[in-house]
PDB file of C-alpha atoms and ligand atoms in Angstrom:
ATOM      1  CA  MET A   1     103.053 117.365 155.022  1.00 79.00           C
ATOM      2  CA  THR A   2     101.820 113.821 154.419  1.00 86.00           C
ATOM      3  CA  ASN A   3     103.176 111.260 152.017  1.00 89.00           C
ATOM      4  CA  GLN A   4     101.043 108.829 150.116  1.00 92.00           C
ATOM      5  CA  ASN A   5     102.465 105.656 148.539  1.00 95.00           C
ATOM      6  CA  THR A   6     100.191 103.997 146.008  1.00 96.00           C
ATOM      7  CA  ALA A   7      99.809 102.223 142.686  1.00 97.00           C
ATOM      8  CA  ALA A   8      98.067 104.306 140.038  1.00 97.00           C
ATOM      9  CA  ILE A   9      97.038 104.238 136.400  1.00 97.00           C
ATOM     10  CA  LEU A  10      98.041 107.406 134.571  1.00 96.00           C
ATOM     11  CA  LEU A  11      94.961 108.686 132.746  1.00 97.00           C
ATOM     12  CA  ARG A  12      96.297 111.932 131.305  1.00 96.00           C
ATOM     13  CA  ARG A  13      99.199 114.340 131.431  1.00 93.00           C
ATOM     14  CA  ILE A  14      99.320 117.935 130.335  1.00 93.00           C
ATOM     15  CA  GLU A  15     102.110 120.466 130.236  1.00 92.00           C
ATOM     16  CA  TYR A  16     102.043 123.145 132.891  1.00 92.00           C
ATOM     17  CA  GLY A  17     104.240 126.184 132.410  1.00 90.00           C
ATOM     18  CA  ASP A  18     107.704 125.711 130.964  1.00 89.00           C
ATOM     19  CA  TYR A  19     108.894 122.809 133.098  1.00 90.00           C
ATOM     20  CA  ASP A  20     106.093 121.049 134.907  1.00 92.00           C
ATOM     21  CA  LEU A  21     103.502 118.432 134.092  1.00 93.00           C
ATOM     22  CA  ILE A  22     100.088 117.891 135.616  1.00 95.00           C
ATOM     23  CA  VAL A  23      99.198 114.240 135.737  1.00 96.00           C
ATOM     24  CA  THR A  24      95.767 112.774 136.371  1.00 97.00           C
ATOM     25  CA  LEU A  25      96.018 109.489 138.234  1.00 98.00           C
ATOM     26  CA  PHE A  26      93.495 106.749 138.945  1.00 98.00           C
ATOM     27  CA  THR A  27      94.093 104.984 142.255  1.00 97.00           C
ATOM     28  CA  GLU A  28      92.116 102.196 143.832  1.00 97.00           C
ATOM     29  CA  ALA A  29      91.575 104.011 147.139  1.00 95.00           C
ATOM     30  CA  GLU A  30      90.846 107.539 145.920  1.00 94.00           C
ATOM     31  CA  GLY A  31      89.669 107.342 142.339  1.00 97.00           C
ATOM     32  CA  LYS A  32      90.731 110.211 140.108  1.00 97.00           C
ATOM     33  CA  THR A  33      93.381 112.562 141.504  1.00 95.00           C
ATOM     34  CA  SER A  34      95.581 115.195 139.864  1.00 96.00           C
ATOM     35  CA  ALA A  35      99.158 115.908 140.924  1.00 96.00           C
ATOM     36  CA  ILE A  36     101.903 118.225 139.774  1.00 95.00           C
ATOM     37  CA  ALA A  37     105.214 116.746 138.615  1.00 93.00           C
ATOM     38  CA  LYS A  38     107.678 119.588 139.077  1.00 90.00           C
ATOM     39  CA  SER A  39     110.447 119.960 136.489  1.00 86.00           C
ATOM     40  CA  ALA A  40     109.320 116.689 134.902  1.00 82.00           C
ATOM     41  CA  LYS A  41     109.616 118.203 131.421  1.00 78.00           C
ATOM     42  CA  LYS A  42     113.115 119.513 132.025  1.00 75.00           C
ATOM     43  CA  SER A  43     114.558 116.550 133.818  1.00 69.00           C
ATOM     44  CA  VAL A  44     113.573 113.539 131.744  1.00 65.00           C
ATOM     45  CA  LYS A  45     115.822 111.421 133.958  1.00 69.00           C
ATOM     46  CA  ARG A  46     113.545 111.844 136.925  1.00 75.00           C
ATOM     47  CA  PHE A  47     110.623 110.073 135.294  1.00 77.00           C
ATOM     48  CA  PRO A  48     112.057 108.269 132.243  1.00 77.00           C
ATOM     49  CA  GLY A  49     109.284 106.726 130.134  1.00 79.00           C
ATOM     50  CA  VAL A  50     107.117 106.498 133.212  1.00 90.00           C
ATOM     51  CA  LEU A  51     104.569 109.283 132.898  1.00 91.00           C
ATOM     52  CA  GLU A  52     102.885 107.894 129.801  1.00 90.00           C
ATOM     53  CA  PRO A  53      99.153 107.464 129.245  1.00 91.00           C
ATOM     54  CA  PHE A  54      97.709 104.217 130.719  1.00 95.00           C
ATOM     55  CA  SER A  55     101.012 103.356 132.508  1.00 93.00           C
ATOM     56  CA  LEU A  56     100.563 101.408 135.721  1.00 96.00           C
ATOM     57  CA  ILE A  57     102.959 103.158 138.075  1.00 96.00           C
ATOM     58  CA  HIS A  58     103.918 103.366 141.692  1.00 96.00           C
ATOM     59  CA  VAL A  59     103.827 106.922 142.968  1.00 96.00           C
ATOM     60  CA  VAL A  60     104.748 108.887 146.061  1.00 96.00           C
ATOM     61  CA  LEU A  61     102.570 111.976 146.479  1.00 95.00           C
ATOM     62  CA  THR A  62     103.187 114.736 149.010  1.00 94.00           C
ATOM     63  CA  ARG A  63     100.324 116.826 150.266  1.00 89.00           C
ATOM     64  CA  GLY A  64     100.700 120.110 152.047  1.00 83.00           C
ATOM     65  CA  LYS A  65      98.275 121.345 154.708  1.00 81.00           C
ATOM     66  CA  GLY A  66      96.339 123.579 152.331  1.00 77.00           C
ATOM     67  CA  LYS A  67      94.048 122.620 149.517  1.00 76.00           C
ATOM     68  CA  GLY A  68      96.783 122.800 146.883  1.00 85.00           C
ATOM     69  CA  MET A  69      97.442 120.053 144.401  1.00 91.00           C
ATOM     70  CA  PRO A  70      99.587 117.161 145.700  1.00 94.00           C
ATOM     71  CA  VAL A  71     103.147 116.999 144.386  1.00 95.00           C
ATOM     72  CA  LEU A  72     104.393 113.912 142.592  1.00 95.00           C
ATOM     73  CA  LYS A  73     107.685 113.152 144.333  1.00 93.00           C
ATOM     74  CA  GLU A  74     108.516 109.759 142.883  1.00 92.00           C
ATOM     75  CA  ALA A  75     107.163 107.591 140.110  1.00 93.00           C
ATOM     76  CA  SER A  76     108.295 104.160 138.919  1.00 93.00           C
ATOM     77  CA  LEU A  77     106.797 101.652 136.490  1.00 93.00           C
ATOM     78  CA  GLU A  78     104.838  98.723 137.925  1.00 94.00           C
ATOM     79  CA  ALA A  79     103.948  97.305 134.501  1.00 92.00           C
ATOM     80  CA  PRO A  80     105.741  98.561 131.414  1.00 86.00           C
ATOM     81  CA  TYR A  81     103.192  97.164 128.924  1.00 93.00           C
ATOM     82  CA  PHE A  82     105.877  96.869 126.251  1.00 91.00           C
ATOM     83  CA  LYS A  83     103.691  94.723 124.017  1.00 95.00           C
ATOM     84  CA  ILE A  84     101.014  97.407 124.010  1.00 96.00           C
ATOM     85  CA  ARG A  85     103.375 100.297 123.365  1.00 94.00           C
ATOM     86  CA  GLU A  86     105.078  98.651 120.394  1.00 95.00           C
ATOM     87  CA  ASP A  87     101.695  98.239 118.666  1.00 97.00           C
ATOM     88  CA  ILE A  88      99.957 101.357 117.401  1.00 96.00           C
ATOM     89  CA  LEU A  89      96.483  99.766 117.307  1.00 97.00           C
ATOM     90  CA  LYS A  90      96.733  98.396 120.867  1.00 98.00           C
ATOM     91  CA  THR A  91      98.083 101.766 122.050  1.00 97.00           C
ATOM     92  CA  SER A  92      95.108 103.599 120.554  1.00 97.00           C
ATOM     93  CA  TYR A  93      92.581 101.251 122.171  1.00 98.00           C
ATOM     94  CA  ALA A  94      94.256 101.584 125.587  1.00 98.00           C
ATOM     95  CA  SER A  95      94.351 105.385 125.191  1.00 97.00           C
ATOM     96  CA  TYR A  96      90.647 105.383 124.341  1.00 98.00           C
ATOM     97  CA  TRP A  97      89.782 103.376 127.489  1.00 98.00           C
ATOM     98  CA  ALA A  98      91.918 105.712 129.645  1.00 98.00           C
ATOM     99  CA  GLU A  99      90.222 108.769 128.151  1.00 97.00           C
ATOM    100  CA  LEU A 100      86.734 107.333 128.779  1.00 98.00           C
ATOM    101  CA  ILE A 101      87.631 106.880 132.436  1.00 98.00           C
ATOM    102  CA  TYR A 102      89.151 110.364 132.590  1.00 97.00           C
ATOM    103  CA  LEU A 103      86.091 111.997 131.019  1.00 97.00           C
ATOM    104  CA  TRP A 104      83.488 110.155 133.073  1.00 97.00           C
ATOM    105  CA  MET A 105      84.996 110.050 136.563  1.00 97.00           C
ATOM    106  CA  ALA A 106      84.606 112.753 139.172  1.00 95.00           C
ATOM    107  CA  ASP A 107      87.599 113.630 141.370  1.00 94.00           C
ATOM    108  CA  GLY A 108      88.125 111.807 144.638  1.00 90.00           C
ATOM    109  CA  GLN A 109      85.444 109.137 144.269  1.00 95.00           C
ATOM    110  CA  PRO A 110      86.790 105.570 144.400  1.00 96.00           C
ATOM    111  CA  GLN A 111      85.719 103.236 141.598  1.00 97.00           C
ATOM    112  CA  LYS A 112      87.311  99.947 142.584  1.00 97.00           C
ATOM    113  CA  ASN A 113      85.509  97.786 140.004  1.00 97.00           C
ATOM    114  CA  LEU A 114      86.512 100.131 137.218  1.00 98.00           C
ATOM    115  CA  TYR A 115      90.103 100.218 138.465  1.00 98.00           C
ATOM    116  CA  HIS A 116      90.324  96.406 138.405  1.00 97.00           C
ATOM    117  CA  LEU A 117      88.563  96.237 135.042  1.00 97.00           C
ATOM    118  CA  MET A 118      91.126  98.604 133.507  1.00 98.00           C
ATOM    119  CA  ILE A 119      94.057  96.645 134.929  1.00 97.00           C
ATOM    120  CA  HIS A 120      92.506  93.405 133.667  1.00 96.00           C
ATOM    121  CA  VAL A 121      92.104  94.628 130.079  1.00 97.00           C
ATOM    122  CA  LEU A 122      95.590  96.214 130.039  1.00 98.00           C
ATOM    123  CA  ASN A 123      97.187  92.972 131.325  1.00 97.00           C
ATOM    124  CA  GLU A 124      95.289  90.909 128.755  1.00 96.00           C
ATOM    125  CA  LEU A 125      96.122  93.353 125.975  1.00 97.00           C
ATOM    126  CA  ASP A 126      99.791  93.103 126.891  1.00 97.00           C
ATOM    127  CA  ARG A 127      99.623  89.297 127.048  1.00 96.00           C
ATOM    128  CA  GLY A 128      98.132  89.272 123.547  1.00 96.00           C
ATOM    129  CA  GLU A 129      96.060  86.079 123.682  1.00 94.00           C
ATOM    130  CA  ILE A 130      92.697  87.821 123.321  1.00 94.00           C
ATOM    131  CA  PRO A 131      91.898  90.018 120.285  1.00 95.00           C
ATOM    132  CA  VAL A 132      91.979  93.727 121.128  1.00 96.00           C
ATOM    133  CA  GLU A 133      88.466  94.227 119.693  1.00 96.00           C
ATOM    134  CA  ILE A 134      87.007  91.731 122.173  1.00 95.00           C
ATOM    135  CA  LEU A 135      88.818  93.417 125.068  1.00 96.00           C
ATOM    136  CA  SER A 136      87.381  96.740 123.925  1.00 98.00           C
ATOM    137  CA  ILE A 137      83.853  95.283 123.830  1.00 97.00           C
ATOM    138  CA  LEU A 138      84.411  93.794 127.292  1.00 96.00           C
ATOM    139  CA  PHE A 139      85.749  97.056 128.685  1.00 98.00           C
ATOM    140  CA  GLN A 140      82.992  99.239 127.238  1.00 98.00           C
ATOM    141  CA  MET A 141      80.087  96.931 128.203  1.00 97.00           C
ATOM    142  CA  ARG A 142      81.318  96.680 131.789  1.00 97.00           C
ATOM    143  CA  PHE A 143      82.152 100.372 131.926  1.00 98.00           C
ATOM    144  CA  LEU A 144      78.534 101.152 130.968  1.00 97.00           C
ATOM    145  CA  SER A 145      77.253  98.937 133.805  1.00 96.00           C
ATOM    146  CA  ILE A 146      79.622 100.477 136.351  1.00 96.00           C
ATOM    147  CA  ALA A 147      78.702 104.002 135.203  1.00 96.00           C
ATOM    148  CA  GLY A 148      74.968 103.230 135.448  1.00 95.00           C
ATOM    149  CA  PHE A 149      74.302 103.372 131.697  1.00 95.00           C
ATOM    150  CA  ARG A 150      73.771  99.669 131.063  1.00 95.00           C
ATOM    151  CA  PRO A 151      71.799  99.401 127.812  1.00 95.00           C
ATOM    152  CA  ASN A 152      68.464  97.631 127.982  1.00 95.00           C
ATOM    153  CA  PHE A 153      68.534  94.692 125.589  1.00 95.00           C
ATOM    154  CA  ASP A 154      65.643  92.817 127.219  1.00 94.00           C
ATOM    155  CA  HIS A 155      62.800  94.306 125.196  1.00 95.00           C
ATOM    156  CA  CYS A 156      61.851  96.888 122.563  1.00 95.00           C
ATOM    157  CA  HIS A 157      61.953 100.326 124.169  1.00 93.00           C
ATOM    158  CA  THR A 158      58.710 101.378 122.464  1.00 93.00           C
ATOM    159  CA  CYS A 159      56.312  98.397 122.391  1.00 94.00           C
ATOM    160  CA  LYS A 160      58.036  96.439 125.222  1.00 96.00           C
ATOM    161  CA  THR A 161      58.062  93.170 123.234  1.00 95.00           C
ATOM    162  CA  ASP A 162      60.655  90.790 124.702  1.00 95.00           C
ATOM    163  CA  LEU A 163      63.800  90.279 122.609  1.00 93.00           C
ATOM    164  CA  ASP A 164      63.034  86.565 122.205  1.00 92.00           C
ATOM    165  CA  ARG A 165      59.572  87.347 120.836  1.00 94.00           C
ATOM    166  CA  ILE A 166      60.699  89.953 118.290  1.00 91.00           C
ATOM    167  CA  GLU A 167      60.282  88.172 114.974  1.00 89.00           C
ATOM    168  CA  CYS A 168      63.322  89.530 113.176  1.00 87.00           C
ATOM    169  CA  ALA A 169      66.975  88.578 113.141  1.00 89.00           C
ATOM    170  CA  SER A 170      68.100  92.107 114.036  1.00 89.00           C
ATOM    171  CA  VAL A 171      66.950  95.207 115.923  1.00 92.00           C
ATOM    172  CA  VAL A 172      67.966  98.857 115.922  1.00 92.00           C
ATOM    173  CA  ALA A 173      69.951 100.367 118.786  1.00 92.00           C
ATOM    174  CA  ASP A 174      68.962 103.830 119.921  1.00 90.00           C
ATOM    175  CA  PRO A 175      71.529 105.445 122.251  1.00 90.00           C
ATOM    176  CA  ALA A 176      69.128 108.273 123.181  1.00 90.00           C
ATOM    177  CA  LYS A 177      66.572 105.759 124.460  1.00 90.00           C
ATOM    178  CA  GLY A 178      69.218 103.640 126.163  1.00 93.00           C
ATOM    179  CA  GLY A 179      68.254 100.420 124.412  1.00 93.00           C
ATOM    180  CA  ILE A 180      66.841  98.669 121.371  1.00 94.00           C
ATOM    181  CA  ILE A 181      63.818  99.136 119.116  1.00 92.00           C
ATOM    182  CA  CYS A 182      62.108  96.351 117.172  1.00 91.00           C
ATOM    183  CA  PRO A 183      61.875  96.724 113.379  1.00 87.00           C
ATOM    184  CA  ARG A 184      58.107  97.343 113.589  1.00 88.00           C
ATOM    185  CA  CYS A 185      58.537 100.358 115.908  1.00 89.00           C
ATOM    186  CA  GLY A 186      61.717 101.660 114.316  1.00 80.00           C
ATOM    187  CA  GLY A 187      61.145 100.705 110.699  1.00 63.00           C
ATOM    188  CA  ALA A 188      61.721 104.199 109.399  1.00 58.00           C
ATOM    189  CA  ILE A 189      65.009 104.815 111.193  1.00 59.00           C
ATOM    190  CA  GLY A 190      67.622 105.157 108.465  1.00 57.00           C
ATOM    191  CA  ASN A 191      71.368 104.886 108.849  1.00 57.00           C
ATOM    192  CA  ALA A 192      70.794 103.197 112.174  1.00 74.00           C
ATOM    193  CA  LEU A 193      72.934 100.977 114.331  1.00 87.00           C
ATOM    194  CA  ARG A 194      71.726  97.478 113.565  1.00 90.00           C
ATOM    195  CA  LEU A 195      72.393  94.693 116.035  1.00 93.00           C
ATOM    196  CA  SER A 196      71.610  91.057 115.344  1.00 93.00           C
ATOM    197  CA  LYS A 197      70.057  89.049 118.165  1.00 93.00           C
ATOM    198  CA  GLY A 198      73.211  86.926 118.257  1.00 92.00           C
ATOM    199  CA  THR A 199      75.353  90.031 118.906  1.00 94.00           C
ATOM    200  CA  LEU A 200      72.986  91.193 121.664  1.00 95.00           C
ATOM    201  CA  LYS A 201      73.232  87.840 123.442  1.00 92.00           C
ATOM    202  CA  GLN A 202      77.039  87.954 123.261  1.00 93.00           C
ATOM    203  CA  LEU A 203      77.123  91.530 124.591  1.00 94.00           C
ATOM    204  CA  MET A 204      74.918  90.531 127.531  1.00 93.00           C
ATOM    205  CA  TRP A 205      77.044  87.459 128.193  1.00 91.00           C
ATOM    206  CA  ILE A 206      80.301  89.400 128.259  1.00 92.00           C
ATOM    207  CA  ASP A 207      78.810  91.783 130.800  1.00 91.00           C
ATOM    208  CA  SER A 208      77.368  89.198 133.170  1.00 88.00           C
ATOM    209  CA  ASN A 209      80.110  86.620 133.628  1.00 82.00           C
ATOM    210  CA  ASP A 210      83.290  86.436 135.648  1.00 88.00           C
ATOM    211  CA  LEU A 211      85.941  88.743 134.100  1.00 87.00           C
ATOM    212  CA  GLY A 212      88.418  85.991 133.193  1.00 84.00           C
ATOM    213  CA  LEU A 213      85.693  83.846 131.652  1.00 84.00           C
ATOM    214  CA  ALA A 214      84.041  86.752 129.841  1.00 83.00           C
ATOM    215  CA  SER A 215      87.301  87.670 128.068  1.00 78.00           C
ATOM    216  CA  ARG A 216      87.362  84.227 126.513  1.00 79.00           C
ATOM    217  CA  ILE A 217      84.054  84.427 124.687  1.00 83.00           C
ATOM    218  CA  ARG A 218      84.313  83.894 120.929  1.00 86.00           C
ATOM    219  CA  PHE A 219      82.652  86.599 118.877  1.00 90.00           C
ATOM    220  CA  THR A 220      81.853  86.154 115.201  1.00 91.00           C
ATOM    221  CA  PRO A 221      83.331  88.864 112.885  1.00 92.00           C
ATOM    222  CA  THR A 222      79.793  90.295 112.462  1.00 92.00           C
ATOM    223  CA  ALA A 223      79.295  90.472 116.227  1.00 94.00           C
ATOM    224  CA  ILE A 224      82.654  92.244 116.633  1.00 95.00           C
ATOM    225  CA  ALA A 225      81.830  94.817 113.944  1.00 94.00           C
ATOM    226  CA  GLU A 226      78.290  95.423 115.250  1.00 95.00           C
ATOM    227  CA  GLY A 227      79.352  95.452 118.893  1.00 96.00           C
ATOM    228  CA  LEU A 228      82.165  97.978 118.355  1.00 97.00           C
ATOM    229  CA  ALA A 229      80.004 100.273 116.194  1.00 95.00           C
ATOM    230  CA  PHE A 230      77.244 100.214 118.798  1.00 96.00           C
ATOM    231  CA  LEU A 231      79.487 100.736 121.848  1.00 97.00           C
ATOM    232  CA  GLU A 232      81.644 103.463 120.288  1.00 97.00           C
ATOM    233  CA  SER A 233      78.440 105.381 119.657  1.00 95.00           C
ATOM    234  CA  PHE A 234      76.552 104.487 122.859  1.00 95.00           C
ATOM    235  CA  VAL A 235      79.377 105.119 125.359  1.00 97.00           C
ATOM    236  CA  PRO A 236      80.348 108.684 124.208  1.00 96.00           C
ATOM    237  CA  PHE A 237      76.624 109.571 123.959  1.00 95.00           C
ATOM    238  CA  HIS A 238      76.009 108.606 127.588  1.00 95.00           C
ATOM    239  CA  ILE A 239      79.065 110.259 129.076  1.00 95.00           C
ATOM    240  CA  GLY A 240      78.128 113.343 127.033  1.00 95.00           C
ATOM    241  CA  LYS A 241      81.628 113.903 125.630  1.00 94.00           C
ATOM    242  CA  SER A 242      83.498 112.948 122.448  1.00 95.00           C
ATOM    243  CA  PRO A 243      86.852 111.328 123.254  1.00 97.00           C
ATOM    244  CA  LYS A 244      89.635 112.687 121.018  1.00 97.00           C
ATOM    245  CA  SER A 245      91.324 109.283 121.164  1.00 97.00           C
ATOM    246  CA  LEU A 246      88.288 107.653 119.530  1.00 98.00           C
ATOM    247  CA  LYS A 247      88.855 109.716 116.392  1.00 97.00           C
ATOM    248  CA  VAL A 248      92.532 108.670 116.385  1.00 97.00           C
ATOM    249  CA  LEU A 249      91.540 105.038 116.894  1.00 98.00           C
ATOM    250  CA  ARG A 250      89.102 105.177 113.979  1.00 97.00           C
ATOM    251  CA  ASP A 251      91.702 106.810 111.696  1.00 97.00           C
ATOM    252  CA  ILE A 252      94.259 104.111 112.541  1.00 97.00           C
ATOM    253  CA  ARG A 253      91.754 101.302 111.994  1.00 96.00           C
ATOM    254  CA  ARG A 254      90.772 102.763 108.613  1.00 95.00           C
ATOM    255  CA  ALA A 255      94.416 103.188 107.551  1.00 95.00           C
ATOM    256  CA  MET A 256      95.219  99.593 108.604  1.00 93.00           C
ATOM    257  CA  ALA A 257      92.212  98.224 106.704  1.00 90.00           C
ATOM    258  CA  ARG A 258      93.285 100.193 103.603  1.00 92.00           C
ATOM    259  CA  GLY A 259      96.837  98.864 103.975  1.00 90.00           C
ATOM    260  CA  ALA A 260      95.579  95.275 104.324  1.00 88.00           C
ATOM    261  CA  ALA A 261      93.361  95.673 101.228  1.00 88.00           C
ATOM    262  CA  LEU A 262      96.266  97.061  99.176  1.00 90.00           C
ATOM    263  CA  LYS A 263      98.507  94.218 100.305  1.00 88.00           C
ATOM    264  CA  ALA A 264      95.870  91.643  99.352  1.00 88.00           C
ATOM    265  CA  GLN A 265      95.444  93.358  95.972  1.00 87.00           C
ATOM    266  CA  SER A 266      99.169  93.401  95.218  1.00 86.00           C
ATOM    267  CA  GLY A 267      99.396  89.745  96.345  1.00 82.00           C
ATOM    268  CA  ARG A 268      96.649  88.887  93.872  1.00 80.00           C
ATOM    269  CA  SER A 269      98.239  90.789  90.960  1.00 78.00           C
ATOM    270  CA  GLN A 270     101.652  89.209  91.682  1.00 74.00           C
ATOM    271  CA  GLY A 271      99.949  85.806  91.677  1.00 67.00           C
ATOM    272  CA  ASN A 272      98.326  86.627  88.307  1.00 64.00           C
ATOM    273  CA  SER A 273     101.590  87.729  86.698  1.00 58.00           C
ATOM    274  CA  LYS A 274     103.287  84.427  87.494  1.00 50.00           C
TER     275      LYS A 274
HETATM  276 ZN1  LIG B 301      58.633  97.586 119.253  1.00 52.82          ZN
END
């Protein structure tokens, strides 16, 4: 029997039988690893509020001699992320990032850059100084680079014209081609993901600079809307899976936008009645 002491990000947990949980952990040294938490369902006291999605925890895993799954012996919170958990929108973004990692990663292959990227965006999300949408753009752009799916924004995929020489303010993004198409080559594409040149430059900037600096870039509202629409289509396409948490995130965003519109409307009608 060997014991392993490590920090880990919890990517997913599922119920196993009547009492146990299987947790999927992301550690710096080993990448994605699953472990069984025996009686975790029954005895809430053993792991109170700890085994939650995207928690940063400290774990003790025990491995037997065989090839069986390691057993989670102890788990304690390293970062509680209270400010994320009390906010439904922040929680849904963090859950989406954790699910992307879970869906893309193979077991037992370290991904140190991705591990540090995830901790960076969770810490910043908890601190609350940077808008969650910008953190999500940062996470997804850098995730694409780490995963080897970096989109090509340098030139039109079809005619190879450089971005700077394309004589239009916006281009069309084509996830299947891994990049952009100029309006001349993609004129007939309807219902397409349009990206202005300004958005493209900001997306490239956020991917190429130091993490701390990149988080502080100011996006215009148009760049945020275009960047999120593009990435939330491009990333699932390239990992070949549809994250369930993305649907939840979209539903919550829609409901919040509806709520904000209703509030603005009732504010206006109250103002009129005065
Ligand atoms: Zn072209």
